[in-house]
Short mmCIF file of N, CA and C in Angstrom, two decimals:
data_model
loop_
_atom_site.label_atom_id
_atom_site.label_comp_id
_atom_site.label_asym_id
_atom_site.label_seq_id
_atom_site.Cartn_x
_atom_site.Cartn_y
_atom_site.Cartn_z
N MET A 13 4.41 -29.25 27.82
CA MET A 13 3.96 -29.95 26.63
C MET A 13 4.83 -29.51 25.44
N ARG A 14 5.16 -30.44 24.61
CA ARG A 14 6.01 -30.16 23.46
C ARG A 14 5.24 -29.40 22.40
N LYS A 15 5.97 -28.54 21.69
CA LYS A 15 5.37 -27.79 20.60
C LYS A 15 5.35 -28.66 19.35
N SER A 16 4.32 -28.44 18.56
CA SER A 16 4.25 -29.16 17.28
C SER A 16 5.11 -28.44 16.25
N TRP A 17 5.37 -29.12 15.16
CA TRP A 17 6.15 -28.52 14.09
C TRP A 17 5.46 -27.27 13.56
N ALA A 18 4.15 -27.30 13.47
CA ALA A 18 3.39 -26.15 12.98
C ALA A 18 3.57 -24.94 13.90
N GLU A 19 3.62 -25.17 15.21
CA GLU A 19 3.83 -24.06 16.14
C GLU A 19 5.22 -23.46 16.00
N TYR A 20 6.23 -24.32 15.85
CA TYR A 20 7.58 -23.82 15.60
C TYR A 20 7.63 -23.00 14.32
N LYS A 21 6.97 -23.50 13.29
CA LYS A 21 6.97 -22.81 11.99
C LYS A 21 6.25 -21.47 12.09
N ARG A 22 5.11 -21.44 12.81
CA ARG A 22 4.38 -20.19 13.01
C ARG A 22 5.24 -19.15 13.72
N GLU A 23 5.94 -19.59 14.76
CA GLU A 23 6.82 -18.67 15.49
C GLU A 23 7.96 -18.18 14.61
N ALA A 24 8.51 -19.06 13.78
CA ALA A 24 9.60 -18.65 12.88
C ALA A 24 9.09 -17.64 11.86
N ARG A 25 7.89 -17.84 11.34
CA ARG A 25 7.31 -16.87 10.39
C ARG A 25 7.07 -15.53 11.07
N LYS A 26 6.61 -15.57 12.30
CA LYS A 26 6.38 -14.33 13.04
C LYS A 26 7.69 -13.59 13.27
N ARG A 27 8.75 -14.31 13.66
CA ARG A 27 10.05 -13.68 13.84
C ARG A 27 10.56 -13.07 12.54
N GLU A 28 10.33 -13.75 11.44
CA GLU A 28 10.77 -13.24 10.13
C GLU A 28 10.00 -11.98 9.76
N ARG A 29 8.68 -11.94 10.03
CA ARG A 29 7.90 -10.74 9.76
C ARG A 29 8.40 -9.56 10.58
N VAL A 30 8.70 -9.81 11.87
CA VAL A 30 9.20 -8.75 12.74
C VAL A 30 10.56 -8.26 12.24
N ARG A 31 11.43 -9.18 11.82
CA ARG A 31 12.74 -8.81 11.29
C ARG A 31 12.61 -7.98 10.03
N GLN A 32 11.72 -8.38 9.13
CA GLN A 32 11.50 -7.65 7.88
C GLN A 32 10.95 -6.25 8.16
N LEU A 33 10.05 -6.14 9.12
CA LEU A 33 9.49 -4.84 9.48
C LEU A 33 10.56 -3.92 10.05
N ALA A 34 11.44 -4.45 10.90
CA ALA A 34 12.53 -3.65 11.46
C ALA A 34 13.49 -3.21 10.35
N LEU A 35 13.78 -4.10 9.42
CA LEU A 35 14.65 -3.76 8.30
C LEU A 35 14.02 -2.66 7.44
N GLU A 36 12.72 -2.76 7.20
CA GLU A 36 12.00 -1.76 6.40
C GLU A 36 12.05 -0.39 7.09
N ARG A 37 11.87 -0.37 8.40
CA ARG A 37 11.94 0.90 9.14
C ARG A 37 13.32 1.52 9.07
N ALA A 38 14.34 0.69 9.17
CA ALA A 38 15.71 1.19 9.10
C ALA A 38 16.00 1.76 7.72
N LEU A 39 15.45 1.13 6.69
CA LEU A 39 15.68 1.60 5.32
C LEU A 39 14.94 2.90 5.04
N ASN A 40 13.85 3.14 5.73
CA ASN A 40 13.08 4.36 5.49
C ASN A 40 13.93 5.60 5.67
N ALA A 41 14.85 5.57 6.61
CA ALA A 41 15.69 6.74 6.86
C ALA A 41 16.85 6.85 5.88
N SER A 42 17.38 5.70 5.44
CA SER A 42 18.58 5.75 4.60
C SER A 42 18.28 5.79 3.10
N VAL A 43 17.22 5.15 2.68
CA VAL A 43 16.92 5.06 1.24
C VAL A 43 15.92 6.12 0.80
N PHE A 44 14.88 6.31 1.57
CA PHE A 44 13.82 7.23 1.18
C PHE A 44 14.09 8.60 1.78
N LYS A 45 14.90 9.38 1.09
CA LYS A 45 15.36 10.67 1.62
C LYS A 45 14.36 11.79 1.38
N GLU A 46 13.70 11.79 0.23
CA GLU A 46 12.72 12.84 -0.07
C GLU A 46 11.45 12.55 0.73
N ALA A 47 10.79 13.59 1.16
CA ALA A 47 9.52 13.42 1.88
C ALA A 47 8.43 12.99 0.90
N PHE A 48 7.56 12.10 1.36
CA PHE A 48 6.46 11.63 0.52
C PHE A 48 5.56 12.80 0.13
N SER A 49 5.41 13.77 1.02
CA SER A 49 4.57 14.93 0.73
C SER A 49 5.15 15.73 -0.44
N GLU A 50 6.48 15.88 -0.47
CA GLU A 50 7.12 16.58 -1.59
C GLU A 50 6.88 15.84 -2.90
N TYR A 51 7.01 14.53 -2.85
CA TYR A 51 6.80 13.71 -4.04
C TYR A 51 5.38 13.89 -4.58
N CYS A 52 4.41 13.86 -3.68
CA CYS A 52 3.01 14.03 -4.10
C CYS A 52 2.76 15.41 -4.66
N ARG A 53 3.37 16.42 -4.06
CA ARG A 53 3.20 17.79 -4.53
C ARG A 53 3.84 17.98 -5.90
N GLU A 54 5.06 17.47 -6.08
CA GLU A 54 5.78 17.64 -7.34
C GLU A 54 5.13 16.88 -8.49
N ASN A 55 4.61 15.71 -8.21
CA ASN A 55 4.06 14.86 -9.26
C ASN A 55 2.55 15.01 -9.42
N LYS A 56 1.99 15.99 -8.75
CA LYS A 56 0.56 16.30 -8.88
C LYS A 56 -0.32 15.07 -8.65
N ARG A 57 -0.01 14.33 -7.59
CA ARG A 57 -0.84 13.17 -7.23
C ARG A 57 -2.17 13.69 -6.73
N THR A 58 -3.24 13.24 -7.34
CA THR A 58 -4.56 13.74 -6.96
C THR A 58 -5.07 13.06 -5.70
N GLY A 59 -4.52 11.90 -5.40
CA GLY A 59 -5.00 11.21 -4.22
C GLY A 59 -6.39 10.66 -4.44
N PHE A 60 -7.20 10.75 -3.44
CA PHE A 60 -8.52 10.14 -3.51
C PHE A 60 -9.58 11.05 -2.92
N GLY A 61 -9.42 12.34 -3.11
CA GLY A 61 -10.40 13.30 -2.60
C GLY A 61 -11.77 13.15 -3.21
N ALA A 62 -11.81 12.79 -4.51
CA ALA A 62 -13.10 12.62 -5.19
C ALA A 62 -13.90 11.47 -4.58
N HIS A 63 -13.21 10.46 -4.09
CA HIS A 63 -13.91 9.33 -3.47
C HIS A 63 -14.67 9.78 -2.23
N PHE A 64 -14.07 10.67 -1.47
CA PHE A 64 -14.73 11.12 -0.26
C PHE A 64 -15.82 12.14 -0.54
N LEU A 65 -15.77 12.78 -1.70
CA LEU A 65 -16.90 13.62 -2.11
C LEU A 65 -18.11 12.75 -2.41
N ILE A 66 -17.87 11.54 -2.90
CA ILE A 66 -18.96 10.61 -3.16
C ILE A 66 -19.49 10.05 -1.84
N LEU A 67 -18.59 9.68 -0.93
CA LEU A 67 -19.01 9.08 0.33
C LEU A 67 -19.89 10.02 1.13
N GLY A 68 -19.50 11.26 1.22
CA GLY A 68 -20.34 12.26 1.89
C GLY A 68 -20.42 12.07 3.38
N SER A 69 -21.53 12.52 3.92
CA SER A 69 -21.70 12.49 5.38
C SER A 69 -22.31 11.16 5.82
N LYS A 70 -21.92 10.73 6.96
CA LYS A 70 -22.41 9.51 7.61
C LYS A 70 -22.29 8.27 6.72
N TRP A 71 -21.21 8.18 5.95
CA TRP A 71 -21.03 7.02 5.08
C TRP A 71 -20.75 5.76 5.88
N TRP A 72 -20.30 5.90 7.13
CA TRP A 72 -19.95 4.77 7.96
C TRP A 72 -21.14 4.24 8.76
N ASP A 73 -22.25 4.95 8.76
CA ASP A 73 -23.40 4.58 9.58
C ASP A 73 -24.36 3.71 8.77
N PHE A 74 -24.35 2.42 9.09
CA PHE A 74 -25.26 1.49 8.41
C PHE A 74 -26.41 1.10 9.33
N GLY A 75 -26.54 1.76 10.47
CA GLY A 75 -27.60 1.48 11.43
C GLY A 75 -28.95 1.97 10.95
N GLN A 76 -28.98 2.96 10.08
CA GLN A 76 -30.22 3.47 9.51
C GLN A 76 -30.32 2.95 8.07
N ASP A 77 -31.51 2.66 7.63
CA ASP A 77 -31.69 2.11 6.28
C ASP A 77 -31.86 3.25 5.27
N ASP A 78 -30.86 4.15 5.29
CA ASP A 78 -30.90 5.24 4.31
C ASP A 78 -29.75 5.06 3.33
N GLY A 79 -29.84 5.73 2.24
CA GLY A 79 -28.84 5.60 1.18
C GLY A 79 -27.66 6.53 1.37
N ILE A 80 -26.87 6.59 0.33
CA ILE A 80 -25.67 7.42 0.34
C ILE A 80 -26.07 8.89 0.18
N GLU A 81 -25.39 9.77 0.88
CA GLU A 81 -25.63 11.21 0.78
C GLU A 81 -24.32 11.87 0.38
N PRO A 82 -24.00 11.92 -0.92
CA PRO A 82 -22.71 12.47 -1.34
C PRO A 82 -22.60 13.97 -1.06
N LEU A 83 -21.37 14.39 -0.78
CA LEU A 83 -21.14 15.83 -0.59
C LEU A 83 -21.31 16.57 -1.92
N ASP A 84 -20.88 15.91 -2.99
CA ASP A 84 -21.01 16.49 -4.33
C ASP A 84 -21.74 15.49 -5.22
N PRO A 85 -23.05 15.67 -5.43
CA PRO A 85 -23.82 14.72 -6.23
C PRO A 85 -23.32 14.57 -7.66
N SER A 86 -22.57 15.54 -8.18
CA SER A 86 -22.08 15.41 -9.55
C SER A 86 -20.94 14.39 -9.66
N GLU A 87 -20.32 14.02 -8.53
CA GLU A 87 -19.20 13.06 -8.54
C GLU A 87 -19.67 11.61 -8.68
N ILE A 88 -20.90 11.33 -8.30
CA ILE A 88 -21.41 9.96 -8.34
C ILE A 88 -22.28 9.77 -9.58
N ASP A 89 -22.13 8.64 -10.25
CA ASP A 89 -22.95 8.42 -11.44
C ASP A 89 -24.34 7.91 -11.03
N GLU A 90 -25.27 8.00 -11.94
CA GLU A 90 -26.67 7.71 -11.63
C GLU A 90 -26.89 6.26 -11.21
N ASP A 91 -26.16 5.32 -11.83
CA ASP A 91 -26.33 3.91 -11.48
C ASP A 91 -25.90 3.63 -10.04
N ASP A 92 -24.77 4.20 -9.63
CA ASP A 92 -24.32 4.01 -8.25
C ASP A 92 -25.27 4.67 -7.27
N GLN A 93 -25.77 5.85 -7.62
CA GLN A 93 -26.72 6.54 -6.75
C GLN A 93 -28.00 5.72 -6.60
N ALA A 94 -28.47 5.14 -7.70
CA ALA A 94 -29.68 4.33 -7.65
C ALA A 94 -29.46 3.04 -6.86
N ALA A 95 -28.27 2.44 -6.97
CA ALA A 95 -27.98 1.18 -6.27
C ALA A 95 -27.79 1.40 -4.78
N ALA A 96 -27.36 2.58 -4.37
CA ALA A 96 -27.07 2.85 -2.97
C ALA A 96 -28.24 3.55 -2.28
N PHE A 97 -29.45 3.07 -2.53
CA PHE A 97 -30.64 3.71 -1.96
C PHE A 97 -30.92 3.26 -0.53
N ASN A 98 -30.36 2.10 -0.13
CA ASN A 98 -30.58 1.61 1.24
C ASN A 98 -29.22 1.32 1.88
N SER A 99 -29.24 0.78 3.10
CA SER A 99 -27.98 0.57 3.83
C SER A 99 -27.10 -0.49 3.17
N LEU A 100 -27.68 -1.53 2.58
CA LEU A 100 -26.87 -2.54 1.91
C LEU A 100 -26.21 -1.98 0.66
N GLY A 101 -26.96 -1.25 -0.14
CA GLY A 101 -26.38 -0.62 -1.34
C GLY A 101 -25.31 0.38 -0.96
N LYS A 102 -25.54 1.13 0.12
CA LYS A 102 -24.55 2.09 0.58
C LYS A 102 -23.28 1.36 1.03
N ALA A 103 -23.44 0.25 1.76
CA ALA A 103 -22.28 -0.51 2.22
C ALA A 103 -21.48 -1.06 1.05
N GLU A 104 -22.15 -1.55 0.02
CA GLU A 104 -21.44 -2.07 -1.16
C GLU A 104 -20.71 -0.95 -1.90
N LEU A 105 -21.32 0.21 -2.00
CA LEU A 105 -20.66 1.35 -2.65
C LEU A 105 -19.46 1.81 -1.83
N VAL A 106 -19.61 1.87 -0.52
CA VAL A 106 -18.50 2.26 0.36
C VAL A 106 -17.35 1.27 0.21
N LEU A 107 -17.65 -0.02 0.18
CA LEU A 107 -16.61 -1.03 0.00
C LEU A 107 -15.88 -0.84 -1.32
N SER A 108 -16.61 -0.60 -2.37
CA SER A 108 -16.01 -0.39 -3.69
C SER A 108 -15.10 0.85 -3.69
N LEU A 109 -15.57 1.92 -3.10
CA LEU A 109 -14.79 3.15 -3.05
C LEU A 109 -13.54 3.00 -2.20
N LEU A 110 -13.66 2.32 -1.07
CA LEU A 110 -12.50 2.13 -0.21
C LEU A 110 -11.47 1.21 -0.87
N GLU A 111 -11.92 0.23 -1.64
CA GLU A 111 -10.98 -0.59 -2.41
C GLU A 111 -10.22 0.28 -3.42
N ASP A 112 -10.92 1.20 -4.06
CA ASP A 112 -10.26 2.12 -4.99
C ASP A 112 -9.25 3.02 -4.27
N VAL A 113 -9.62 3.48 -3.07
CA VAL A 113 -8.73 4.33 -2.29
C VAL A 113 -7.46 3.56 -1.93
N VAL A 114 -7.62 2.33 -1.48
CA VAL A 114 -6.46 1.50 -1.11
C VAL A 114 -5.57 1.27 -2.32
N ALA A 115 -6.15 0.96 -3.46
CA ALA A 115 -5.36 0.72 -4.67
C ALA A 115 -4.62 1.98 -5.10
N THR A 116 -5.28 3.12 -5.04
CA THR A 116 -4.65 4.39 -5.43
C THR A 116 -3.49 4.73 -4.50
N LEU A 117 -3.71 4.61 -3.21
CA LEU A 117 -2.67 4.93 -2.25
C LEU A 117 -1.49 3.96 -2.36
N ALA A 118 -1.77 2.68 -2.54
CA ALA A 118 -0.70 1.70 -2.70
C ALA A 118 0.12 1.99 -3.95
N HIS A 119 -0.54 2.38 -5.02
CA HIS A 119 0.16 2.72 -6.27
C HIS A 119 1.06 3.95 -6.06
N ASP A 120 0.55 4.96 -5.37
CA ASP A 120 1.34 6.16 -5.11
C ASP A 120 2.57 5.86 -4.26
N ILE A 121 2.38 5.06 -3.20
CA ILE A 121 3.50 4.71 -2.33
C ILE A 121 4.54 3.89 -3.09
N SER A 122 4.08 2.95 -3.89
CA SER A 122 5.00 2.12 -4.67
C SER A 122 5.79 2.96 -5.66
N ASP A 123 5.13 3.88 -6.34
CA ASP A 123 5.83 4.76 -7.29
C ASP A 123 6.87 5.62 -6.58
N PHE A 124 6.51 6.14 -5.41
CA PHE A 124 7.45 6.95 -4.63
C PHE A 124 8.68 6.14 -4.25
N LYS A 125 8.45 4.96 -3.69
CA LYS A 125 9.57 4.13 -3.26
C LYS A 125 10.43 3.72 -4.45
N ARG A 126 9.81 3.39 -5.56
CA ARG A 126 10.56 2.99 -6.75
C ARG A 126 11.44 4.15 -7.23
N SER A 127 10.91 5.38 -7.25
CA SER A 127 11.71 6.52 -7.70
C SER A 127 12.87 6.80 -6.75
N GLU A 128 12.64 6.65 -5.44
CA GLU A 128 13.72 6.86 -4.48
C GLU A 128 14.79 5.78 -4.60
N ILE A 129 14.38 4.55 -4.81
CA ILE A 129 15.34 3.45 -4.97
C ILE A 129 16.17 3.67 -6.23
N GLU A 130 15.52 4.09 -7.31
CA GLU A 130 16.25 4.38 -8.55
C GLU A 130 17.27 5.49 -8.33
N ALA A 131 16.90 6.52 -7.56
CA ALA A 131 17.82 7.62 -7.27
C ALA A 131 19.02 7.12 -6.46
N ARG A 132 18.78 6.23 -5.48
CA ARG A 132 19.88 5.70 -4.69
C ARG A 132 20.78 4.79 -5.54
N ILE A 133 20.21 4.04 -6.48
CA ILE A 133 21.00 3.20 -7.38
C ILE A 133 21.92 4.07 -8.23
N GLU A 134 21.38 5.17 -8.73
CA GLU A 134 22.21 6.08 -9.54
C GLU A 134 23.32 6.70 -8.70
N GLU A 135 23.01 7.04 -7.44
CA GLU A 135 24.04 7.59 -6.55
C GLU A 135 25.18 6.60 -6.33
N VAL A 136 24.82 5.33 -6.11
CA VAL A 136 25.85 4.31 -5.89
C VAL A 136 26.69 4.12 -7.15
N LYS A 137 26.03 4.11 -8.30
CA LYS A 137 26.77 3.94 -9.56
C LYS A 137 27.71 5.12 -9.81
N LYS A 138 27.27 6.33 -9.49
CA LYS A 138 28.11 7.51 -9.70
C LYS A 138 29.30 7.55 -8.74
N SER A 139 29.09 7.04 -7.52
CA SER A 139 30.17 7.05 -6.55
C SER A 139 31.28 6.08 -6.93
N GLY A 140 30.98 5.20 -7.85
CA GLY A 140 32.00 4.27 -8.33
C GLY A 140 31.97 2.96 -7.58
N LEU A 141 32.19 1.91 -8.33
CA LEU A 141 32.16 0.58 -7.74
C LEU A 141 33.57 0.01 -7.60
N THR A 142 34.57 0.88 -7.63
CA THR A 142 35.95 0.43 -7.44
C THR A 142 36.53 1.18 -6.26
N GLY A 143 37.60 0.67 -5.73
CA GLY A 143 38.25 1.34 -4.61
C GLY A 143 38.07 0.57 -3.32
N PRO A 144 38.42 1.21 -2.21
CA PRO A 144 38.39 0.51 -0.93
C PRO A 144 36.97 0.17 -0.45
N ASN A 145 35.99 0.93 -0.86
CA ASN A 145 34.60 0.68 -0.43
C ASN A 145 33.78 -0.05 -1.49
N SER A 146 34.44 -0.71 -2.41
CA SER A 146 33.72 -1.33 -3.52
C SER A 146 32.81 -2.46 -3.05
N LYS A 147 33.25 -3.24 -2.05
CA LYS A 147 32.41 -4.34 -1.57
C LYS A 147 31.14 -3.80 -0.93
N ALA A 148 31.25 -2.77 -0.12
CA ALA A 148 30.07 -2.17 0.52
C ALA A 148 29.13 -1.57 -0.52
N ALA A 149 29.72 -0.93 -1.54
CA ALA A 149 28.90 -0.33 -2.60
C ALA A 149 28.18 -1.41 -3.39
N LEU A 150 28.86 -2.52 -3.68
CA LEU A 150 28.22 -3.62 -4.41
C LEU A 150 27.11 -4.25 -3.58
N ASP A 151 27.34 -4.40 -2.27
CA ASP A 151 26.30 -4.95 -1.39
C ASP A 151 25.08 -4.03 -1.35
N GLU A 152 25.35 -2.73 -1.26
CA GLU A 152 24.24 -1.77 -1.24
C GLU A 152 23.48 -1.79 -2.56
N LEU A 153 24.20 -1.88 -3.66
CA LEU A 153 23.57 -1.94 -4.98
C LEU A 153 22.70 -3.19 -5.10
N GLU A 154 23.20 -4.30 -4.62
CA GLU A 154 22.43 -5.55 -4.67
C GLU A 154 21.17 -5.45 -3.82
N LEU A 155 21.29 -4.84 -2.63
CA LEU A 155 20.12 -4.65 -1.77
C LEU A 155 19.08 -3.75 -2.44
N LEU A 156 19.53 -2.67 -3.05
CA LEU A 156 18.61 -1.75 -3.73
C LEU A 156 17.90 -2.43 -4.90
N LYS A 157 18.64 -3.24 -5.64
CA LYS A 157 18.01 -3.96 -6.77
C LYS A 157 17.00 -4.97 -6.27
N LYS A 158 17.28 -5.62 -5.14
CA LYS A 158 16.33 -6.56 -4.57
C LYS A 158 15.07 -5.83 -4.11
N MET A 159 15.25 -4.65 -3.52
CA MET A 159 14.10 -3.85 -3.09
C MET A 159 13.25 -3.46 -4.29
N ARG A 160 13.91 -3.05 -5.37
CA ARG A 160 13.19 -2.67 -6.59
C ARG A 160 12.42 -3.87 -7.14
N HIS A 161 13.04 -5.02 -7.12
CA HIS A 161 12.38 -6.24 -7.60
C HIS A 161 11.15 -6.56 -6.74
N ASN A 162 11.27 -6.40 -5.42
CA ASN A 162 10.13 -6.68 -4.53
C ASN A 162 8.98 -5.71 -4.78
N LEU A 163 9.29 -4.48 -5.15
CA LEU A 163 8.21 -3.52 -5.44
C LEU A 163 7.47 -3.87 -6.72
N ASN A 164 8.10 -4.60 -7.60
CA ASN A 164 7.44 -4.98 -8.86
C ASN A 164 6.50 -6.16 -8.69
N LYS A 165 6.54 -6.81 -7.54
CA LYS A 165 5.66 -7.95 -7.30
C LYS A 165 4.24 -7.47 -7.01
N ARG A 166 3.28 -8.28 -7.37
CA ARG A 166 1.89 -8.01 -7.04
C ARG A 166 1.55 -8.71 -5.73
N VAL A 167 0.74 -8.08 -4.91
CA VAL A 167 0.33 -8.64 -3.63
C VAL A 167 -1.16 -8.90 -3.70
N ARG A 168 -1.55 -10.07 -3.23
CA ARG A 168 -2.97 -10.40 -3.24
C ARG A 168 -3.46 -10.48 -1.80
N ARG A 169 -4.49 -9.76 -1.53
CA ARG A 169 -5.14 -9.81 -0.23
C ARG A 169 -6.51 -10.43 -0.45
N THR A 170 -6.85 -11.38 0.36
CA THR A 170 -8.13 -12.04 0.17
C THR A 170 -9.17 -11.40 1.08
N LEU A 171 -10.32 -11.17 0.52
CA LEU A 171 -11.46 -10.63 1.25
C LEU A 171 -12.62 -11.59 1.12
N PRO A 172 -13.52 -11.57 2.06
CA PRO A 172 -14.71 -12.40 1.91
C PRO A 172 -15.53 -11.93 0.71
N SER A 173 -16.15 -12.87 0.04
CA SER A 173 -16.96 -12.52 -1.13
C SER A 173 -18.20 -11.76 -0.70
N THR A 174 -18.56 -10.76 -1.51
CA THR A 174 -19.79 -10.00 -1.24
C THR A 174 -20.78 -10.18 -2.36
N ARG A 175 -20.44 -10.97 -3.36
CA ARG A 175 -21.33 -11.21 -4.50
C ARG A 175 -22.17 -12.45 -4.23
N ALA A 176 -23.47 -12.29 -4.25
CA ALA A 176 -24.36 -13.42 -3.96
C ALA A 176 -25.13 -13.87 -5.19
N ALA A 177 -24.91 -13.22 -6.33
CA ALA A 177 -25.66 -13.57 -7.54
C ALA A 177 -25.30 -14.99 -7.97
N GLY A 178 -26.30 -15.75 -8.41
CA GLY A 178 -26.09 -17.14 -8.79
C GLY A 178 -25.57 -17.22 -10.15
#
């Protein structure tokens, strides 16, 4: 049976995603030379430890109709504690906290990659853009600038709505 245009297009998009992923992995070794752990240590990235102090024990268990049990009650404000008295409130609070964790981690990774790309751009500029390797240096500079531009883009991920208020 013949493939439809949509099937060809889906396969082409999948091949492009795989190609982009392979390119990203190859760049990880050549562009991102400093370890992410060093970057976090040097820049005093706090991460998201406070979020997990709020989540506490059994935050993933919604089978019982109990509320949130934070490890450190001083980390959670009274309104959130009052709203998370049952399994639905706990699930909504967990969702909110995990969204914050994802945003924090994405911001940290983006800042790290941006700083590494900037360092590689400076290295290319210092090495000089003239001479026998000038074409390769210009190509590398263009690739690095494109990567920097892609990091400045915002990405939207769609989630199902959890707000039922009219």
